[in-house]
mmCIF file of C-alpha atoms in Angstrom:
data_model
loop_
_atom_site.group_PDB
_atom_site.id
_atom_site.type_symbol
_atom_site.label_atom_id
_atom_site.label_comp_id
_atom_site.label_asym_id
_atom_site.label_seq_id
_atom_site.Cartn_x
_atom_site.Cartn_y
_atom_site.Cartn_z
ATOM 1 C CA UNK K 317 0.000 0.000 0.000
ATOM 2 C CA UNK K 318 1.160 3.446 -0.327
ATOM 3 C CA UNK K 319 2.558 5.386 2.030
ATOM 4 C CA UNK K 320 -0.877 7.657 2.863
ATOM 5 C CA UNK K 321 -2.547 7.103 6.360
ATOM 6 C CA UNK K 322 -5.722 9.039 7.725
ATOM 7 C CA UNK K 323 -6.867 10.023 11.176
ATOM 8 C CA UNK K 324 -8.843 9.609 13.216
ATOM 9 C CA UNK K 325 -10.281 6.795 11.315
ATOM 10 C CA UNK K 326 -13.874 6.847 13.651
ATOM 11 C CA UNK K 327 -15.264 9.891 15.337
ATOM 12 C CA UNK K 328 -17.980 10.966 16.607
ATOM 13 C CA UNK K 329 -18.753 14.952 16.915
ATOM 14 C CA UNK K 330 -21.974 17.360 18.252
ATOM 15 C CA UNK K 331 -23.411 19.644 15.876
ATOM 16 C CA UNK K 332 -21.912 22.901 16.093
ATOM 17 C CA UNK K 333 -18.498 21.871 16.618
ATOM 18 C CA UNK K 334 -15.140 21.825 14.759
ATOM 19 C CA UNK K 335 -13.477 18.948 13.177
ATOM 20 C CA UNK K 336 -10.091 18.403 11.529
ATOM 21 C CA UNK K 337 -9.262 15.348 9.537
ATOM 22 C CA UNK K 338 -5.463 14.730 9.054
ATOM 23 C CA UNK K 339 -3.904 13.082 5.779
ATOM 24 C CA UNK K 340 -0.049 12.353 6.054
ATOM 25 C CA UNK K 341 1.653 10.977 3.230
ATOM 26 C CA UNK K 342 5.188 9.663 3.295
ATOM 27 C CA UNK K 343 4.837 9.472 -0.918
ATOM 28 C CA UNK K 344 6.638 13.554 -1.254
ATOM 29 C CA UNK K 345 3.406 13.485 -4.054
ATOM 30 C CA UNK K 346 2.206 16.660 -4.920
ATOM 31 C CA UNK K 347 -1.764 15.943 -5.489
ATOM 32 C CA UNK K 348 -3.637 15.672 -2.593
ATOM 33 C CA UNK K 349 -7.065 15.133 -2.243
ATOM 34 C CA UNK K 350 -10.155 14.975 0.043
ATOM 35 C CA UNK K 351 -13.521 13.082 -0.683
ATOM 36 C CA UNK K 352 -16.909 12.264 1.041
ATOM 37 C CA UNK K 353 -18.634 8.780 0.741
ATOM 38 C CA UNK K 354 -22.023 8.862 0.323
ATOM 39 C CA UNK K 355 -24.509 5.921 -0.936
ATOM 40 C CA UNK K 356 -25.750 6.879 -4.532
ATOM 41 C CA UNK K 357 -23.184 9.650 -4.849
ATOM 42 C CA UNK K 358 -20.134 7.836 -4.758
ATOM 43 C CA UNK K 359 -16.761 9.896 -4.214
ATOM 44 C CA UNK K 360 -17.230 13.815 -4.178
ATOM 45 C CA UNK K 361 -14.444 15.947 -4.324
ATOM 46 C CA UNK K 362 -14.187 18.698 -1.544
ATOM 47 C CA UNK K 363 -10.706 19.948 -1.890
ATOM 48 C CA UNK K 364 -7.512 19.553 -3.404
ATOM 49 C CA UNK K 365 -4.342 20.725 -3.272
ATOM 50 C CA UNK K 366 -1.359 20.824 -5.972
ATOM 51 C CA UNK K 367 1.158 21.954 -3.908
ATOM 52 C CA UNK K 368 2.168 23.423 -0.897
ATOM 53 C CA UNK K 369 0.036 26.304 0.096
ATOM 54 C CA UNK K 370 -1.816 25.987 -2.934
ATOM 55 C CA UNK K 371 -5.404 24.810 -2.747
ATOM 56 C CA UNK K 372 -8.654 24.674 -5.167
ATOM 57 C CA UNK K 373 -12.366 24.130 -5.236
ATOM 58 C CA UNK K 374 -14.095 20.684 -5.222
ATOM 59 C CA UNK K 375 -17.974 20.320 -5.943
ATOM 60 C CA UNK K 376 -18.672 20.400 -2.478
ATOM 61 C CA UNK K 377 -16.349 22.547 -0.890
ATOM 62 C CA UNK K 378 -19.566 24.282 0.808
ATOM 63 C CA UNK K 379 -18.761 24.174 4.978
ATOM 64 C CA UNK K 380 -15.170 23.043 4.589
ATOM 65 C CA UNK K 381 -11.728 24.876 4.485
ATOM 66 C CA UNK K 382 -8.487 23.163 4.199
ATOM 67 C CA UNK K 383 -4.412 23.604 4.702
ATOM 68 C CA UNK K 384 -1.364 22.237 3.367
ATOM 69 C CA UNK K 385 1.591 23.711 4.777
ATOM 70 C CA UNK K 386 3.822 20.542 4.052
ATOM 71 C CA UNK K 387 3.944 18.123 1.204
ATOM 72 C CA UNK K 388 3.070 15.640 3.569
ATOM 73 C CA UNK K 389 -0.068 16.845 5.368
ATOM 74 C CA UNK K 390 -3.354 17.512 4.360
ATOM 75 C CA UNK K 391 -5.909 18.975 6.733
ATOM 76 C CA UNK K 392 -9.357 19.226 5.708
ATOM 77 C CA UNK K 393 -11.652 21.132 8.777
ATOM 78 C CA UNK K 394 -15.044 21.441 9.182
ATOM 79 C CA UNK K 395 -15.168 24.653 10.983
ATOM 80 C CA UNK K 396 -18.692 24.000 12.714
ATOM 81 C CA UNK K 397 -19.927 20.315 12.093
ATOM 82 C CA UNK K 398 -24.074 19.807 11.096
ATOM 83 C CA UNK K 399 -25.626 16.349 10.377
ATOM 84 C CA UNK K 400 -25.443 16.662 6.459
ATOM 85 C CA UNK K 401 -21.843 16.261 6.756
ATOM 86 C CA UNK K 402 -22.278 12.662 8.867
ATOM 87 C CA UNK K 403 -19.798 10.628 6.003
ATOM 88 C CA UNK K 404 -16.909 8.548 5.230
ATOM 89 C CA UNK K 405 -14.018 11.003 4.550
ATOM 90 C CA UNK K 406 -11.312 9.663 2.215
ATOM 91 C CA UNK K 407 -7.905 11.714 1.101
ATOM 92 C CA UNK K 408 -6.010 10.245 -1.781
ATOM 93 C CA UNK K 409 -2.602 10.821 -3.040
ATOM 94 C CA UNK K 410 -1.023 11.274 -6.705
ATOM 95 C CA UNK K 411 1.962 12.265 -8.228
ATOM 96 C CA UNK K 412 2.498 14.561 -11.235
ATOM 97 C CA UNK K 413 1.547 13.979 -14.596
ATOM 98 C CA UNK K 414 -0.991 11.150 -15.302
ATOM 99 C CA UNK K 415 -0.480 8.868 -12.506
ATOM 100 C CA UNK K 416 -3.173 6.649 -10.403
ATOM 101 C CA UNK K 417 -4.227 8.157 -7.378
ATOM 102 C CA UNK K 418 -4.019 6.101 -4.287
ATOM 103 C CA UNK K 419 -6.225 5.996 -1.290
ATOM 104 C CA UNK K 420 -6.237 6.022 2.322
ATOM 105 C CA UNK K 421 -8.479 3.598 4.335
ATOM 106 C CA UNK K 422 -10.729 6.163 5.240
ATOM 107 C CA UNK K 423 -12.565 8.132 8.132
ATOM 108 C CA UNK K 424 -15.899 7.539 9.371
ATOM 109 C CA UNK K 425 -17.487 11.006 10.435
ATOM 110 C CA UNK K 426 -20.920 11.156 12.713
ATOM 111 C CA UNK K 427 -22.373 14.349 13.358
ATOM 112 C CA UNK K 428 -24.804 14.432 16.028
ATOM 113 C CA UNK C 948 -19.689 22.085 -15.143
ATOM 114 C CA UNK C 949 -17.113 18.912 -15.023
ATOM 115 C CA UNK C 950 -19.172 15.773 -14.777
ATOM 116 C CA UNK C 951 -18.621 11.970 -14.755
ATOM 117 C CA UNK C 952 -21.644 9.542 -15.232
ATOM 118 C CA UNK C 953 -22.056 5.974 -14.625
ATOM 119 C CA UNK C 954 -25.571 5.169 -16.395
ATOM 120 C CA UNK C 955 -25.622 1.598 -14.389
ATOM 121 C CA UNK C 956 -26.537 2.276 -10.218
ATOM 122 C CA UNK C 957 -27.207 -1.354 -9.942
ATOM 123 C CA UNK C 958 -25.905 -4.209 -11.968
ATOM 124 C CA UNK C 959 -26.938 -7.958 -10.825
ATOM 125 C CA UNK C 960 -25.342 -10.707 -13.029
ATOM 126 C CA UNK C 961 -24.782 -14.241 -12.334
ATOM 127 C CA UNK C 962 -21.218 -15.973 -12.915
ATOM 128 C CA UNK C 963 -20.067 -16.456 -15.832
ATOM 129 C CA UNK C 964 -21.882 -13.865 -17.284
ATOM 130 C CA UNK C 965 -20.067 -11.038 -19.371
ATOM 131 C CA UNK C 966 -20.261 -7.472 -17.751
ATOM 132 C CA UNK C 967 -20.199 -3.933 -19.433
ATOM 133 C CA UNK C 968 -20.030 -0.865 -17.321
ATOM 134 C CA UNK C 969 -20.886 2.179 -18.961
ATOM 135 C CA UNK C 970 -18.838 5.735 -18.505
ATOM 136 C CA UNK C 971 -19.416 9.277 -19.706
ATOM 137 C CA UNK C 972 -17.465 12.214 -19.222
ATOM 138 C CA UNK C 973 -18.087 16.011 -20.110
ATOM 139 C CA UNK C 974 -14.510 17.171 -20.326
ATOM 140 C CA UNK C 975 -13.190 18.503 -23.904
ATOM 141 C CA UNK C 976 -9.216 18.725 -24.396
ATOM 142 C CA UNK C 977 -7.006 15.371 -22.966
ATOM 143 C CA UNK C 978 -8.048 13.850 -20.110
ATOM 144 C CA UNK C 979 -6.816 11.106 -18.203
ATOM 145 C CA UNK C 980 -9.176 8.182 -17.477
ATOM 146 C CA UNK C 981 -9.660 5.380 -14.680
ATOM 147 C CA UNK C 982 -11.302 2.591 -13.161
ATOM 148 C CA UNK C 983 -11.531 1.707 -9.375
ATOM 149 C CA UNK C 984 -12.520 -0.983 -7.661
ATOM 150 C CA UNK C 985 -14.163 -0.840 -3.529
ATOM 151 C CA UNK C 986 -14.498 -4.260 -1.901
ATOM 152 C CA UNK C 987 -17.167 -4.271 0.984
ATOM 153 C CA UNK C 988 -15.758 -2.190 3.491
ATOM 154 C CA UNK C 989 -12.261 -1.483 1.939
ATOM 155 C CA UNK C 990 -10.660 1.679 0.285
ATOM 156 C CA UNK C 991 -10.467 2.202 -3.542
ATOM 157 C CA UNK C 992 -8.081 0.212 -5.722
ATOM 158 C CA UNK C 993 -7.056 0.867 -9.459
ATOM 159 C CA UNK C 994 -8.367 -1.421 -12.142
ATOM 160 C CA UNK C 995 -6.905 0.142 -14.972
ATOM 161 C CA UNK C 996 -5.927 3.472 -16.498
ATOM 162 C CA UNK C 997 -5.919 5.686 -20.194
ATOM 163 C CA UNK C 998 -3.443 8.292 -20.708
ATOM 164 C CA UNK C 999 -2.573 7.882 -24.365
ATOM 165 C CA UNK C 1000 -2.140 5.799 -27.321
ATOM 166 C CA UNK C 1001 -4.261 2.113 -27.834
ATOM 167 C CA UNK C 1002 -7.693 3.187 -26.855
ATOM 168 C CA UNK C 1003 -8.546 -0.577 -25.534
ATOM 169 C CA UNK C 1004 -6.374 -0.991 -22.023
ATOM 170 C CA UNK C 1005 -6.204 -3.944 -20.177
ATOM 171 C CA UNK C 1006 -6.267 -4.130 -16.386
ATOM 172 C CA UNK C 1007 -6.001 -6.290 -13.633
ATOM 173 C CA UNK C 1008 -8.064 -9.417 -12.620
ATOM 174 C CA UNK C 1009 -9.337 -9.835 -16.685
ATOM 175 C CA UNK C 1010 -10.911 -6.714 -16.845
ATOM 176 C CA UNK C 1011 -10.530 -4.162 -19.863
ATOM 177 C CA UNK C 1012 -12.102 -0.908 -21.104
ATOM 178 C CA UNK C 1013 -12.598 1.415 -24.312
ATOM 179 C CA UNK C 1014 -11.943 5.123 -24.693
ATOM 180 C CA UNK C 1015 -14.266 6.209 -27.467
ATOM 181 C CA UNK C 1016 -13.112 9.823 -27.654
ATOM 182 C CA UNK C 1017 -15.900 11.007 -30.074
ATOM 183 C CA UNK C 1018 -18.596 9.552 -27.379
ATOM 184 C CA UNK C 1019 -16.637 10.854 -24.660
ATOM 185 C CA UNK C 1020 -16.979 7.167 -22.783
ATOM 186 C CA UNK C 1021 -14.777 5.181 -21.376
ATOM 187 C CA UNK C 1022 -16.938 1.851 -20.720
ATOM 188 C CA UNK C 1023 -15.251 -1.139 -18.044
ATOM 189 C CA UNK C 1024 -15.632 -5.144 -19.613
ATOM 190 C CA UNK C 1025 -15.039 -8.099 -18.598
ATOM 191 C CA UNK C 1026 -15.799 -11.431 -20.123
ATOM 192 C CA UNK C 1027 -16.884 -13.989 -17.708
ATOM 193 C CA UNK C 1028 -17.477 -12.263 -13.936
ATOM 194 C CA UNK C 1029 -17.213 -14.483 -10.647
ATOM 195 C CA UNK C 1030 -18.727 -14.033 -7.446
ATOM 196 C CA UNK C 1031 -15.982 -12.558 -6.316
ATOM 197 C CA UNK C 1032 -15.482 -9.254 -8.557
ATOM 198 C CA UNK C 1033 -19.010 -8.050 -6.621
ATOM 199 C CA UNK C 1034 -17.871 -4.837 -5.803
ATOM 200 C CA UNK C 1035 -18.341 -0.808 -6.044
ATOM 201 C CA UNK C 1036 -16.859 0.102 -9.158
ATOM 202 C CA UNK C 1037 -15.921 4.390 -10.037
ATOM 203 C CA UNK C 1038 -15.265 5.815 -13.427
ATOM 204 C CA UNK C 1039 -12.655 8.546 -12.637
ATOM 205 C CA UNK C 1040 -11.734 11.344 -14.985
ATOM 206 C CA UNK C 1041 -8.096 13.691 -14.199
ATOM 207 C CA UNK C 1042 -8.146 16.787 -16.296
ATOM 208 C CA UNK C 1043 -5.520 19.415 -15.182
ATOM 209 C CA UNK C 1044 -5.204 17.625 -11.694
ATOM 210 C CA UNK C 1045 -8.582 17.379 -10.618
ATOM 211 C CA UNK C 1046 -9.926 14.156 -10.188
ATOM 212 C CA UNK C 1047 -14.001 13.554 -10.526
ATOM 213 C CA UNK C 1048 -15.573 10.483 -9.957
ATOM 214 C CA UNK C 1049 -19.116 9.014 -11.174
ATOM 215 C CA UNK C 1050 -21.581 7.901 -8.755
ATOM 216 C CA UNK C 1051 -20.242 4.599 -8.767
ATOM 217 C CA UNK C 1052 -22.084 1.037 -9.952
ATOM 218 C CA UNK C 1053 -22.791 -1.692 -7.469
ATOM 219 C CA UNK C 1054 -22.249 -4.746 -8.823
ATOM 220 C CA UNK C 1055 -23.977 -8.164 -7.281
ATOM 221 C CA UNK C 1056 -22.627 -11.508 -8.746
ATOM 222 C CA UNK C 1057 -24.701 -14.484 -8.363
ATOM 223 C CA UNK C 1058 -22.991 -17.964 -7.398
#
């Protein structure tokens, strides 16, 4: 597997509050990116980032900001958590050019 | 705006049977193009890629797929399925470093 871990891998969170979801990647790739899970929408990009300090737009970047102040780290926060965003969180990894993106296991997010 | 569309939410097949996913994009100019894999309860996994040259690419576990650039499609095949390729299955589209996804086909094989 490549080198790309998530965490926390489970929370749990009360409406209202903040939440930061860490992606570390020991890969030096310069694509990173963030996704929510959702049955019958499949994988939605929220953010990405092509290098350090240098972030764009998903399709539903609505409620979430994110930092990358080293090629290794991703942070994608949800500045005050609501319901809709109860999901399974995934960052991926990819290097320059055309190549695959690879995944990390995932994080399971419950609002409540 | 960017899209990615699987046409099949739901595909049921028994074994043996010979599978065609189907994938549309929206994206003019190049484009790089890919097929995932999700076993229950596990992360994504490549099947196979397109980033130039002979429009039929093979993948792993007997699976192949066709770029049709004038239908903008990029449909997943496989001869003969077995209970054990039941799995999520993504259409993914890279253009300029973003990477888009299609809702993703469920597929159920049969014993």
């Amino acid at each position: 597997d490549a080198g790309i871990t998530q965490s926390p891998r489970h929370k749990v969170t009360e409406t209202g509050t903040p939440v930061t979801l860490r992606c570390h990647q020991t890969e030096n790739h310069r694509y990173m990116y963030w996704y929510r899970q959702d049955p019958g929408h499949g994988l939605r990009l929220i953010h990405y980032s092509y290098g350090v300090k240098d972030t764009d737009k998903g399709e539903v970047s609505d409620g979430y900001s994110v930092s990358r102040s080293k090629t290794e780290d991703f942070l994608l926060t949800l500045e005050s958590a609501t319901s809709s965003q109860t999901s399974v969180y995934f960052c991926a990894i990819r290097g320059s050019g055309a190549g695959e993106a690879f995944f990390g296991q995932g994080t399971r997010l419950t609002v409540v | 705006a960017q899209s990615v569309s699987q046409h099949n939410h739901h595909v049921i097949l028994s074994e043996a049977a010979s599978l065609e996913l189907g994938c549309n994009y929206s994206y003019g100019g190049t484009v790089n193009l890919f097929w995932y894999v999700q076993y229950p309860g596990q992360h994504l996994q490549l099947l196979l890629k397109y980033f130039s040259g002979d429009p039929l690419v093979k993948g792993i576990k007997g699976f192949e797929a066709e770029f049709i650039k004038s239908k903008f499609s990029f449909n997943l095949r496989k001869p003969s399925v077995q209970w054990s390729d039941t799995a999520e299955y993504f259409c993914a589209v890279n253009q300029g470093g973003k990477l888009i996804f299609g809702q993703g086909t469920e597929l159920s094989v049969k014993p």
